PDB file of C-alpha atoms in Angstrom:
ATOM      1  CA  UNK A   1      -6.163 -56.372 -56.962  1.00 68.00           C
ATOM      2  CA  UNK A   2      -3.343 -58.862 -57.402  1.00 85.00           C
ATOM      3  CA  UNK A   3      -2.960 -62.217 -55.670  1.00 91.00           C
ATOM      4  CA  UNK A   4       0.165 -64.301 -55.486  1.00 92.00           C
ATOM      5  CA  UNK A   5       0.196 -67.729 -53.878  1.00 95.00           C
ATOM      6  CA  UNK A   6       3.144 -69.962 -53.073  1.00 93.00           C
ATOM      7  CA  UNK A   7       2.582 -73.717 -52.845  1.00 96.00           C
ATOM      8  CA  UNK A   8       5.308 -75.401 -50.818  1.00 94.00           C
ATOM      9  CA  UNK A   9       6.211 -78.763 -49.357  1.00 93.00           C
ATOM     10  CA  UNK A  10       9.002 -81.307 -49.440  1.00 91.00           C
ATOM     11  CA  UNK A  11       9.775 -83.287 -52.589  1.00 87.00           C
ATOM     12  CA  UNK A  12       6.971 -85.693 -53.424  1.00 91.00           C
ATOM     13  CA  UNK A  13       4.149 -83.775 -51.735  1.00 93.00           C
ATOM     14  CA  UNK A  14       2.490 -82.861 -55.043  1.00 94.00           C
ATOM     15  CA  UNK A  15       3.171 -79.124 -54.997  1.00 94.00           C
ATOM     16  CA  UNK A  16       3.660 -78.882 -58.783  1.00 93.00           C
ATOM     17  CA  UNK A  17       0.499 -80.863 -59.473  1.00 96.00           C
ATOM     18  CA  UNK A  18      -1.570 -78.867 -56.977  1.00 98.00           C
ATOM     19  CA  UNK A  19       0.010 -75.559 -58.031  1.00 97.00           C
ATOM     20  CA  UNK A  20      -0.779 -76.119 -61.718  1.00 97.00           C
ATOM     21  CA  UNK A  21      -4.342 -77.197 -60.956  1.00 98.00           C
ATOM     22  CA  UNK A  22      -4.903 -74.251 -58.593  1.00 98.00           C
ATOM     23  CA  UNK A  23      -3.525 -71.788 -61.145  1.00 97.00           C
ATOM     24  CA  UNK A  24      -5.782 -73.268 -63.814  1.00 97.00           C
ATOM     25  CA  UNK A  25      -8.851 -73.091 -61.547  1.00 96.00           C
ATOM     26  CA  UNK A  26      -8.140 -69.443 -60.642  1.00 96.00           C
ATOM     27  CA  UNK A  27      -6.953 -68.488 -64.160  1.00 96.00           C
ATOM     28  CA  UNK A  28      -3.562 -67.471 -62.722  1.00 96.00           C
ATOM     29  CA  UNK A  29      -0.082 -67.768 -64.178  1.00 95.00           C
ATOM     30  CA  UNK A  30       1.896 -70.772 -62.862  1.00 96.00           C
ATOM     31  CA  UNK A  31       5.636 -71.101 -62.367  1.00 92.00           C
ATOM     32  CA  UNK A  32       7.471 -74.066 -60.918  1.00 89.00           C
ATOM     33  CA  UNK A  33      10.707 -73.438 -59.059  1.00 86.00           C
ATOM     34  CA  UNK A  34      12.340 -76.204 -61.118  1.00 81.00           C
ATOM     35  CA  UNK A  35      11.743 -74.199 -64.291  1.00 84.00           C
ATOM     36  CA  UNK A  36      13.799 -71.377 -62.796  1.00 85.00           C
ATOM     37  CA  UNK A  37      16.583 -73.570 -61.432  1.00 79.00           C
ATOM     38  CA  UNK A  38      17.032 -75.808 -64.465  1.00 75.00           C
ATOM     39  CA  UNK A  39      17.454 -74.172 -67.858  1.00 68.00           C
ATOM     40  CA  UNK A  40      16.737 -77.427 -69.713  1.00 63.00           C
ATOM     41  CA  UNK A  41      19.844 -76.869 -71.821  1.00 56.00           C
ATOM     42  CA  UNK A  42      20.320 -80.655 -72.058  1.00 56.00           C
ATOM     43  CA  UNK A  43      17.200 -82.249 -73.600  1.00 59.00           C
ATOM     44  CA  UNK A  44      18.310 -85.695 -72.379  1.00 59.00           C
ATOM     45  CA  UNK A  45      18.567 -84.670 -68.725  1.00 50.00           C
ATOM     46  CA  UNK A  46      16.355 -81.806 -67.580  1.00 54.00           C
ATOM     47  CA  UNK A  47      18.301 -81.377 -64.323  1.00 56.00           C
ATOM     48  CA  UNK A  48      21.624 -80.612 -65.998  1.00 60.00           C
ATOM     49  CA  UNK A  49      23.264 -77.225 -65.385  1.00 64.00           C
ATOM     50  CA  UNK A  50      21.374 -76.045 -62.289  1.00 75.00           C
ATOM     51  CA  UNK A  51      21.374 -72.342 -61.520  1.00 80.00           C
ATOM     52  CA  UNK A  52      22.307 -70.981 -58.103  1.00 83.00           C
ATOM     53  CA  UNK A  53      19.805 -69.367 -55.737  1.00 81.00           C
ATOM     54  CA  UNK A  54      21.478 -66.025 -56.536  1.00 84.00           C
ATOM     55  CA  UNK A  55      20.750 -66.584 -60.248  1.00 86.00           C
ATOM     56  CA  UNK A  56      17.178 -67.720 -59.580  1.00 84.00           C
ATOM     57  CA  UNK A  57      16.142 -64.828 -57.299  1.00 86.00           C
ATOM     58  CA  UNK A  58      16.045 -62.169 -60.086  1.00 88.00           C
ATOM     59  CA  UNK A  59      14.291 -64.630 -62.427  1.00 88.00           C
ATOM     60  CA  UNK A  60      11.605 -65.213 -59.803  1.00 88.00           C
ATOM     61  CA  UNK A  61      11.193 -61.479 -59.195  1.00 88.00           C
ATOM     62  CA  UNK A  62      10.797 -61.002 -62.966  1.00 90.00           C
ATOM     63  CA  UNK A  63       8.077 -63.667 -63.041  1.00 88.00           C
ATOM     64  CA  UNK A  64       6.287 -62.143 -60.053  1.00 86.00           C
ATOM     65  CA  UNK A  65       6.367 -58.627 -61.453  1.00 87.00           C
ATOM     66  CA  UNK A  66       5.190 -59.795 -64.876  1.00 92.00           C
ATOM     67  CA  UNK A  67       2.000 -61.416 -63.518  1.00 92.00           C
ATOM     68  CA  UNK A  68      -0.571 -59.851 -61.195  1.00 90.00           C
ATOM     69  CA  UNK A  69      -2.070 -63.229 -60.361  1.00 94.00           C
ATOM     70  CA  UNK A  70       0.450 -65.944 -59.833  1.00 91.00           C
ATOM     71  CA  UNK A  71       0.934 -69.408 -58.304  1.00 96.00           C
ATOM     72  CA  UNK A  72       4.496 -70.471 -57.550  1.00 93.00           C
ATOM     73  CA  UNK A  73       5.503 -74.018 -56.520  1.00 93.00           C
ATOM     74  CA  UNK A  74       8.688 -74.513 -54.501  1.00 89.00           C
ATOM     75  CA  UNK A  75       9.960 -76.714 -51.659  1.00 81.00           C
ATOM     76  CA  UNK A  76      10.177 -73.489 -49.691  1.00 75.00           C
ATOM     77  CA  UNK A  77      10.500 -69.867 -50.682  1.00 71.00           C
ATOM     78  CA  UNK A  78      13.662 -68.945 -48.873  1.00 67.00           C
ATOM     79  CA  UNK A  79      14.541 -66.046 -51.161  1.00 67.00           C
ATOM     80  CA  UNK A  80      14.630 -63.312 -48.497  1.00 66.00           C
ATOM     81  CA  UNK A  81      12.097 -60.675 -47.486  1.00 63.00           C
ATOM     82  CA  UNK A  82      12.077 -58.891 -50.844  1.00 64.00           C
ATOM     83  CA  UNK A  83      10.398 -61.972 -52.328  1.00 71.00           C
ATOM     84  CA  UNK A  84       8.177 -62.912 -49.342  1.00 70.00           C
ATOM     85  CA  UNK A  85       6.403 -59.583 -49.481  1.00 76.00           C
ATOM     86  CA  UNK A  86       4.923 -60.380 -52.897  1.00 82.00           C
ATOM     87  CA  UNK A  87       2.925 -63.390 -51.667  1.00 86.00           C
ATOM     88  CA  UNK A  88      -0.498 -63.038 -50.055  1.00 91.00           C
ATOM     89  CA  UNK A  89      -0.877 -66.752 -49.197  1.00 95.00           C
ATOM     90  CA  UNK A  90       1.302 -69.791 -48.736  1.00 94.00           C
ATOM     91  CA  UNK A  91      -0.149 -73.268 -49.166  1.00 97.00           C
ATOM     92  CA  UNK A  92       1.807 -75.879 -47.217  1.00 96.00           C
ATOM     93  CA  UNK A  93       1.316 -79.469 -48.360  1.00 96.00           C
ATOM     94  CA  UNK A  94       2.126 -82.295 -45.991  1.00 95.00           C
ATOM     95  CA  UNK A  95       2.552 -85.933 -47.045  1.00 95.00           C
ATOM     96  CA  UNK A  96       4.028 -88.709 -44.857  1.00 95.00           C
ATOM     97  CA  UNK A  97       7.680 -89.437 -45.606  1.00 91.00           C
ATOM     98  CA  UNK A  98       7.252 -92.987 -46.963  1.00 92.00           C
ATOM     99  CA  UNK A  99       4.606 -91.855 -49.468  1.00 94.00           C
ATOM    100  CA  UNK A 100       6.707 -88.845 -50.543  1.00 91.00           C
ATOM    101  CA  UNK A 101       9.803 -90.945 -51.176  1.00 91.00           C
ATOM    102  CA  UNK A 102       7.856 -93.477 -53.225  1.00 91.00           C
ATOM    103  CA  UNK A 103       6.274 -90.674 -55.279  1.00 91.00           C
ATOM    104  CA  UNK A 104       9.726 -89.209 -55.998  1.00 87.00           C
ATOM    105  CA  UNK A 105      11.025 -92.574 -57.227  1.00 88.00           C
ATOM    106  CA  UNK A 106       7.908 -93.181 -59.320  1.00 88.00           C
ATOM    107  CA  UNK A 107       8.185 -89.724 -60.894  1.00 84.00           C
ATOM    108  CA  UNK A 108      11.843 -90.350 -61.713  1.00 84.00           C
ATOM    109  CA  UNK A 109      11.009 -93.623 -63.385  1.00 85.00           C
ATOM    110  CA  UNK A 110       8.205 -91.983 -65.384  1.00 85.00           C
ATOM    111  CA  UNK A 111      10.610 -89.279 -66.598  1.00 82.00           C
ATOM    112  CA  UNK A 112      13.709 -91.367 -67.217  1.00 85.00           C
ATOM    113  CA  UNK A 113      12.659 -95.010 -67.374  1.00 87.00           C
ATOM    114  CA  UNK A 114      15.517 -97.514 -67.404  1.00 89.00           C
ATOM    115  CA  UNK A 115      18.071 -94.692 -67.523  1.00 88.00           C
ATOM    116  CA  UNK A 116      17.648 -94.261 -63.764  1.00 83.00           C
ATOM    117  CA  UNK A 117      17.963 -97.965 -62.941  1.00 88.00           C
ATOM    118  CA  UNK A 118      21.276 -99.738 -62.108  1.00 90.00           C
ATOM    119  CA  UNK A 119      23.454 -99.642 -65.218  1.00 92.00           C
ATOM    120  CA  UNK A 120      21.612 -96.633 -66.653  1.00 89.00           C
ATOM    121  CA  UNK A 121      23.407 -93.378 -67.443  1.00 87.00           C
ATOM    122  CA  UNK A 122      21.347 -91.473 -64.835  1.00 83.00           C
ATOM    123  CA  UNK A 123      21.489 -94.079 -62.067  1.00 86.00           C
ATOM    124  CA  UNK A 124      24.143 -92.345 -59.959  1.00 85.00           C
ATOM    125  CA  UNK A 125      22.611 -88.865 -60.310  1.00 81.00           C
ATOM    126  CA  UNK A 126      19.140 -90.073 -59.403  1.00 80.00           C
ATOM    127  CA  UNK A 127      20.438 -92.103 -56.450  1.00 83.00           C
ATOM    128  CA  UNK A 128      22.196 -88.962 -55.189  1.00 84.00           C
ATOM    129  CA  UNK A 129      18.914 -87.061 -55.550  1.00 79.00           C
ATOM    130  CA  UNK A 130      16.994 -89.779 -53.671  1.00 80.00           C
ATOM    131  CA  UNK A 131      19.552 -89.584 -50.840  1.00 84.00           C
ATOM    132  CA  UNK A 132      19.153 -85.793 -50.711  1.00 80.00           C
ATOM    133  CA  UNK A 133      15.349 -86.047 -50.602  1.00 77.00           C
ATOM    134  CA  UNK A 134      15.511 -88.777 -47.972  1.00 81.00           C
ATOM    135  CA  UNK A 135      17.956 -86.833 -45.801  1.00 82.00           C
ATOM    136  CA  UNK A 136      15.921 -83.617 -45.601  1.00 82.00           C
ATOM    137  CA  UNK A 137      14.505 -83.125 -42.121  1.00 80.00           C
ATOM    138  CA  UNK A 138      10.726 -83.376 -42.038  1.00 80.00           C
ATOM    139  CA  UNK A 139      10.489 -79.953 -40.394  1.00 85.00           C
ATOM    140  CA  UNK A 140      12.485 -78.107 -43.109  1.00 80.00           C
ATOM    141  CA  UNK A 141       9.451 -76.316 -44.536  1.00 84.00           C
ATOM    142  CA  UNK A 142       7.717 -75.931 -41.154  1.00 85.00           C
ATOM    143  CA  UNK A 143      10.713 -74.004 -39.818  1.00 84.00           C
ATOM    144  CA  UNK A 144      10.776 -71.709 -42.863  1.00 83.00           C
ATOM    145  CA  UNK A 145       7.017 -71.039 -42.579  1.00 87.00           C
ATOM    146  CA  UNK A 146       7.512 -69.563 -39.097  1.00 85.00           C
ATOM    147  CA  UNK A 147       9.209 -66.530 -40.700  1.00 81.00           C
ATOM    148  CA  UNK A 148       6.213 -65.703 -42.914  1.00 83.00           C
ATOM    149  CA  UNK A 149       3.785 -62.864 -42.298  1.00 83.00           C
ATOM    150  CA  UNK A 150       1.048 -64.009 -44.671  1.00 88.00           C
ATOM    151  CA  UNK A 151      -1.656 -66.619 -44.007  1.00 92.00           C
ATOM    152  CA  UNK A 152      -0.537 -70.249 -44.347  1.00 94.00           C
ATOM    153  CA  UNK A 153      -3.110 -72.756 -45.588  1.00 96.00           C
ATOM    154  CA  UNK A 154      -2.236 -76.327 -44.563  1.00 96.00           C
ATOM    155  CA  UNK A 155      -3.238 -79.116 -46.912  1.00 97.00           C
ATOM    156  CA  UNK A 156      -3.107 -82.925 -46.722  1.00 98.00           C
ATOM    157  CA  UNK A 157      -1.305 -83.955 -49.916  1.00 97.00           C
ATOM    158  CA  UNK A 158      -2.728 -87.482 -49.763  1.00 97.00           C
ATOM    159  CA  UNK A 159      -6.216 -86.105 -50.480  1.00 98.00           C
ATOM    160  CA  UNK A 160      -7.482 -85.573 -54.051  1.00 98.00           C
ATOM    161  CA  UNK A 161      -6.221 -82.407 -55.759  1.00 98.00           C
ATOM    162  CA  UNK A 162      -9.787 -81.225 -56.458  1.00 98.00           C
ATOM    163  CA  UNK A 163     -10.693 -81.464 -52.765  1.00 98.00           C
ATOM    164  CA  UNK A 164      -7.594 -79.521 -51.765  1.00 98.00           C
ATOM    165  CA  UNK A 165      -8.335 -76.804 -54.318  1.00 98.00           C
ATOM    166  CA  UNK A 166     -11.814 -76.378 -52.814  1.00 97.00           C
ATOM    167  CA  UNK A 167     -10.277 -76.033 -49.338  1.00 97.00           C
ATOM    168  CA  UNK A 168      -7.735 -73.467 -50.555  1.00 97.00           C
ATOM    169  CA  UNK A 169     -10.299 -71.366 -52.428  1.00 96.00           C
ATOM    170  CA  UNK A 170     -12.694 -71.458 -49.458  1.00 96.00           C
ATOM    171  CA  UNK A 171      -9.947 -70.352 -47.043  1.00 95.00           C
ATOM    172  CA  UNK A 172      -8.814 -67.546 -49.346  1.00 93.00           C
ATOM    173  CA  UNK A 173     -12.405 -66.290 -49.616  1.00 90.00           C
ATOM    174  CA  UNK A 174     -12.921 -66.540 -45.854  1.00 89.00           C
ATOM    175  CA  UNK A 175      -9.863 -64.351 -45.190  1.00 82.00           C
ATOM    176  CA  UNK A 176     -10.876 -61.592 -47.566  1.00 76.00           C
ATOM    177  CA  UNK A 177      -9.198 -62.825 -50.748  1.00 70.00           C
ATOM    178  CA  UNK A 178     -11.107 -63.199 -53.970  1.00 61.00           C
TER     179      UNK A 178
END
């Protein structure tokens, strides 16, 4: 029997980190939404040339159909019902806004270093991204989750990844999953 899990939460909640670790623990395939949206055609800036949601949807469906057991990390999975139906569980990660925003800035600095600081070639792009992340309503993912028909497992993203994986696995087992 197949199992597909979506890990979602706003930027900076740790969905990629948790998703990768969960996939590794369960021996599942892992895909990050960013890998579908950004083709990495520019080695100096991984967020160059973003794809549209319409371009990403068939790529995601390809990934889903290629792997029986799958963990997918995304802010939210608003790809319509034909995608929702493939997921048996959604893991929602919550992290307070101030911690999320600091994590996003730290991650940017780790990736781009001085290039994202004032005077750097990525300063303006990263500042625009920080404004986008900061402007997202806190209930963005919560509102999307209301449309789901599968179980939603809520996780505190400030807790250690290993602890959260134990909670997720226990909840999946308690609801009849593997």
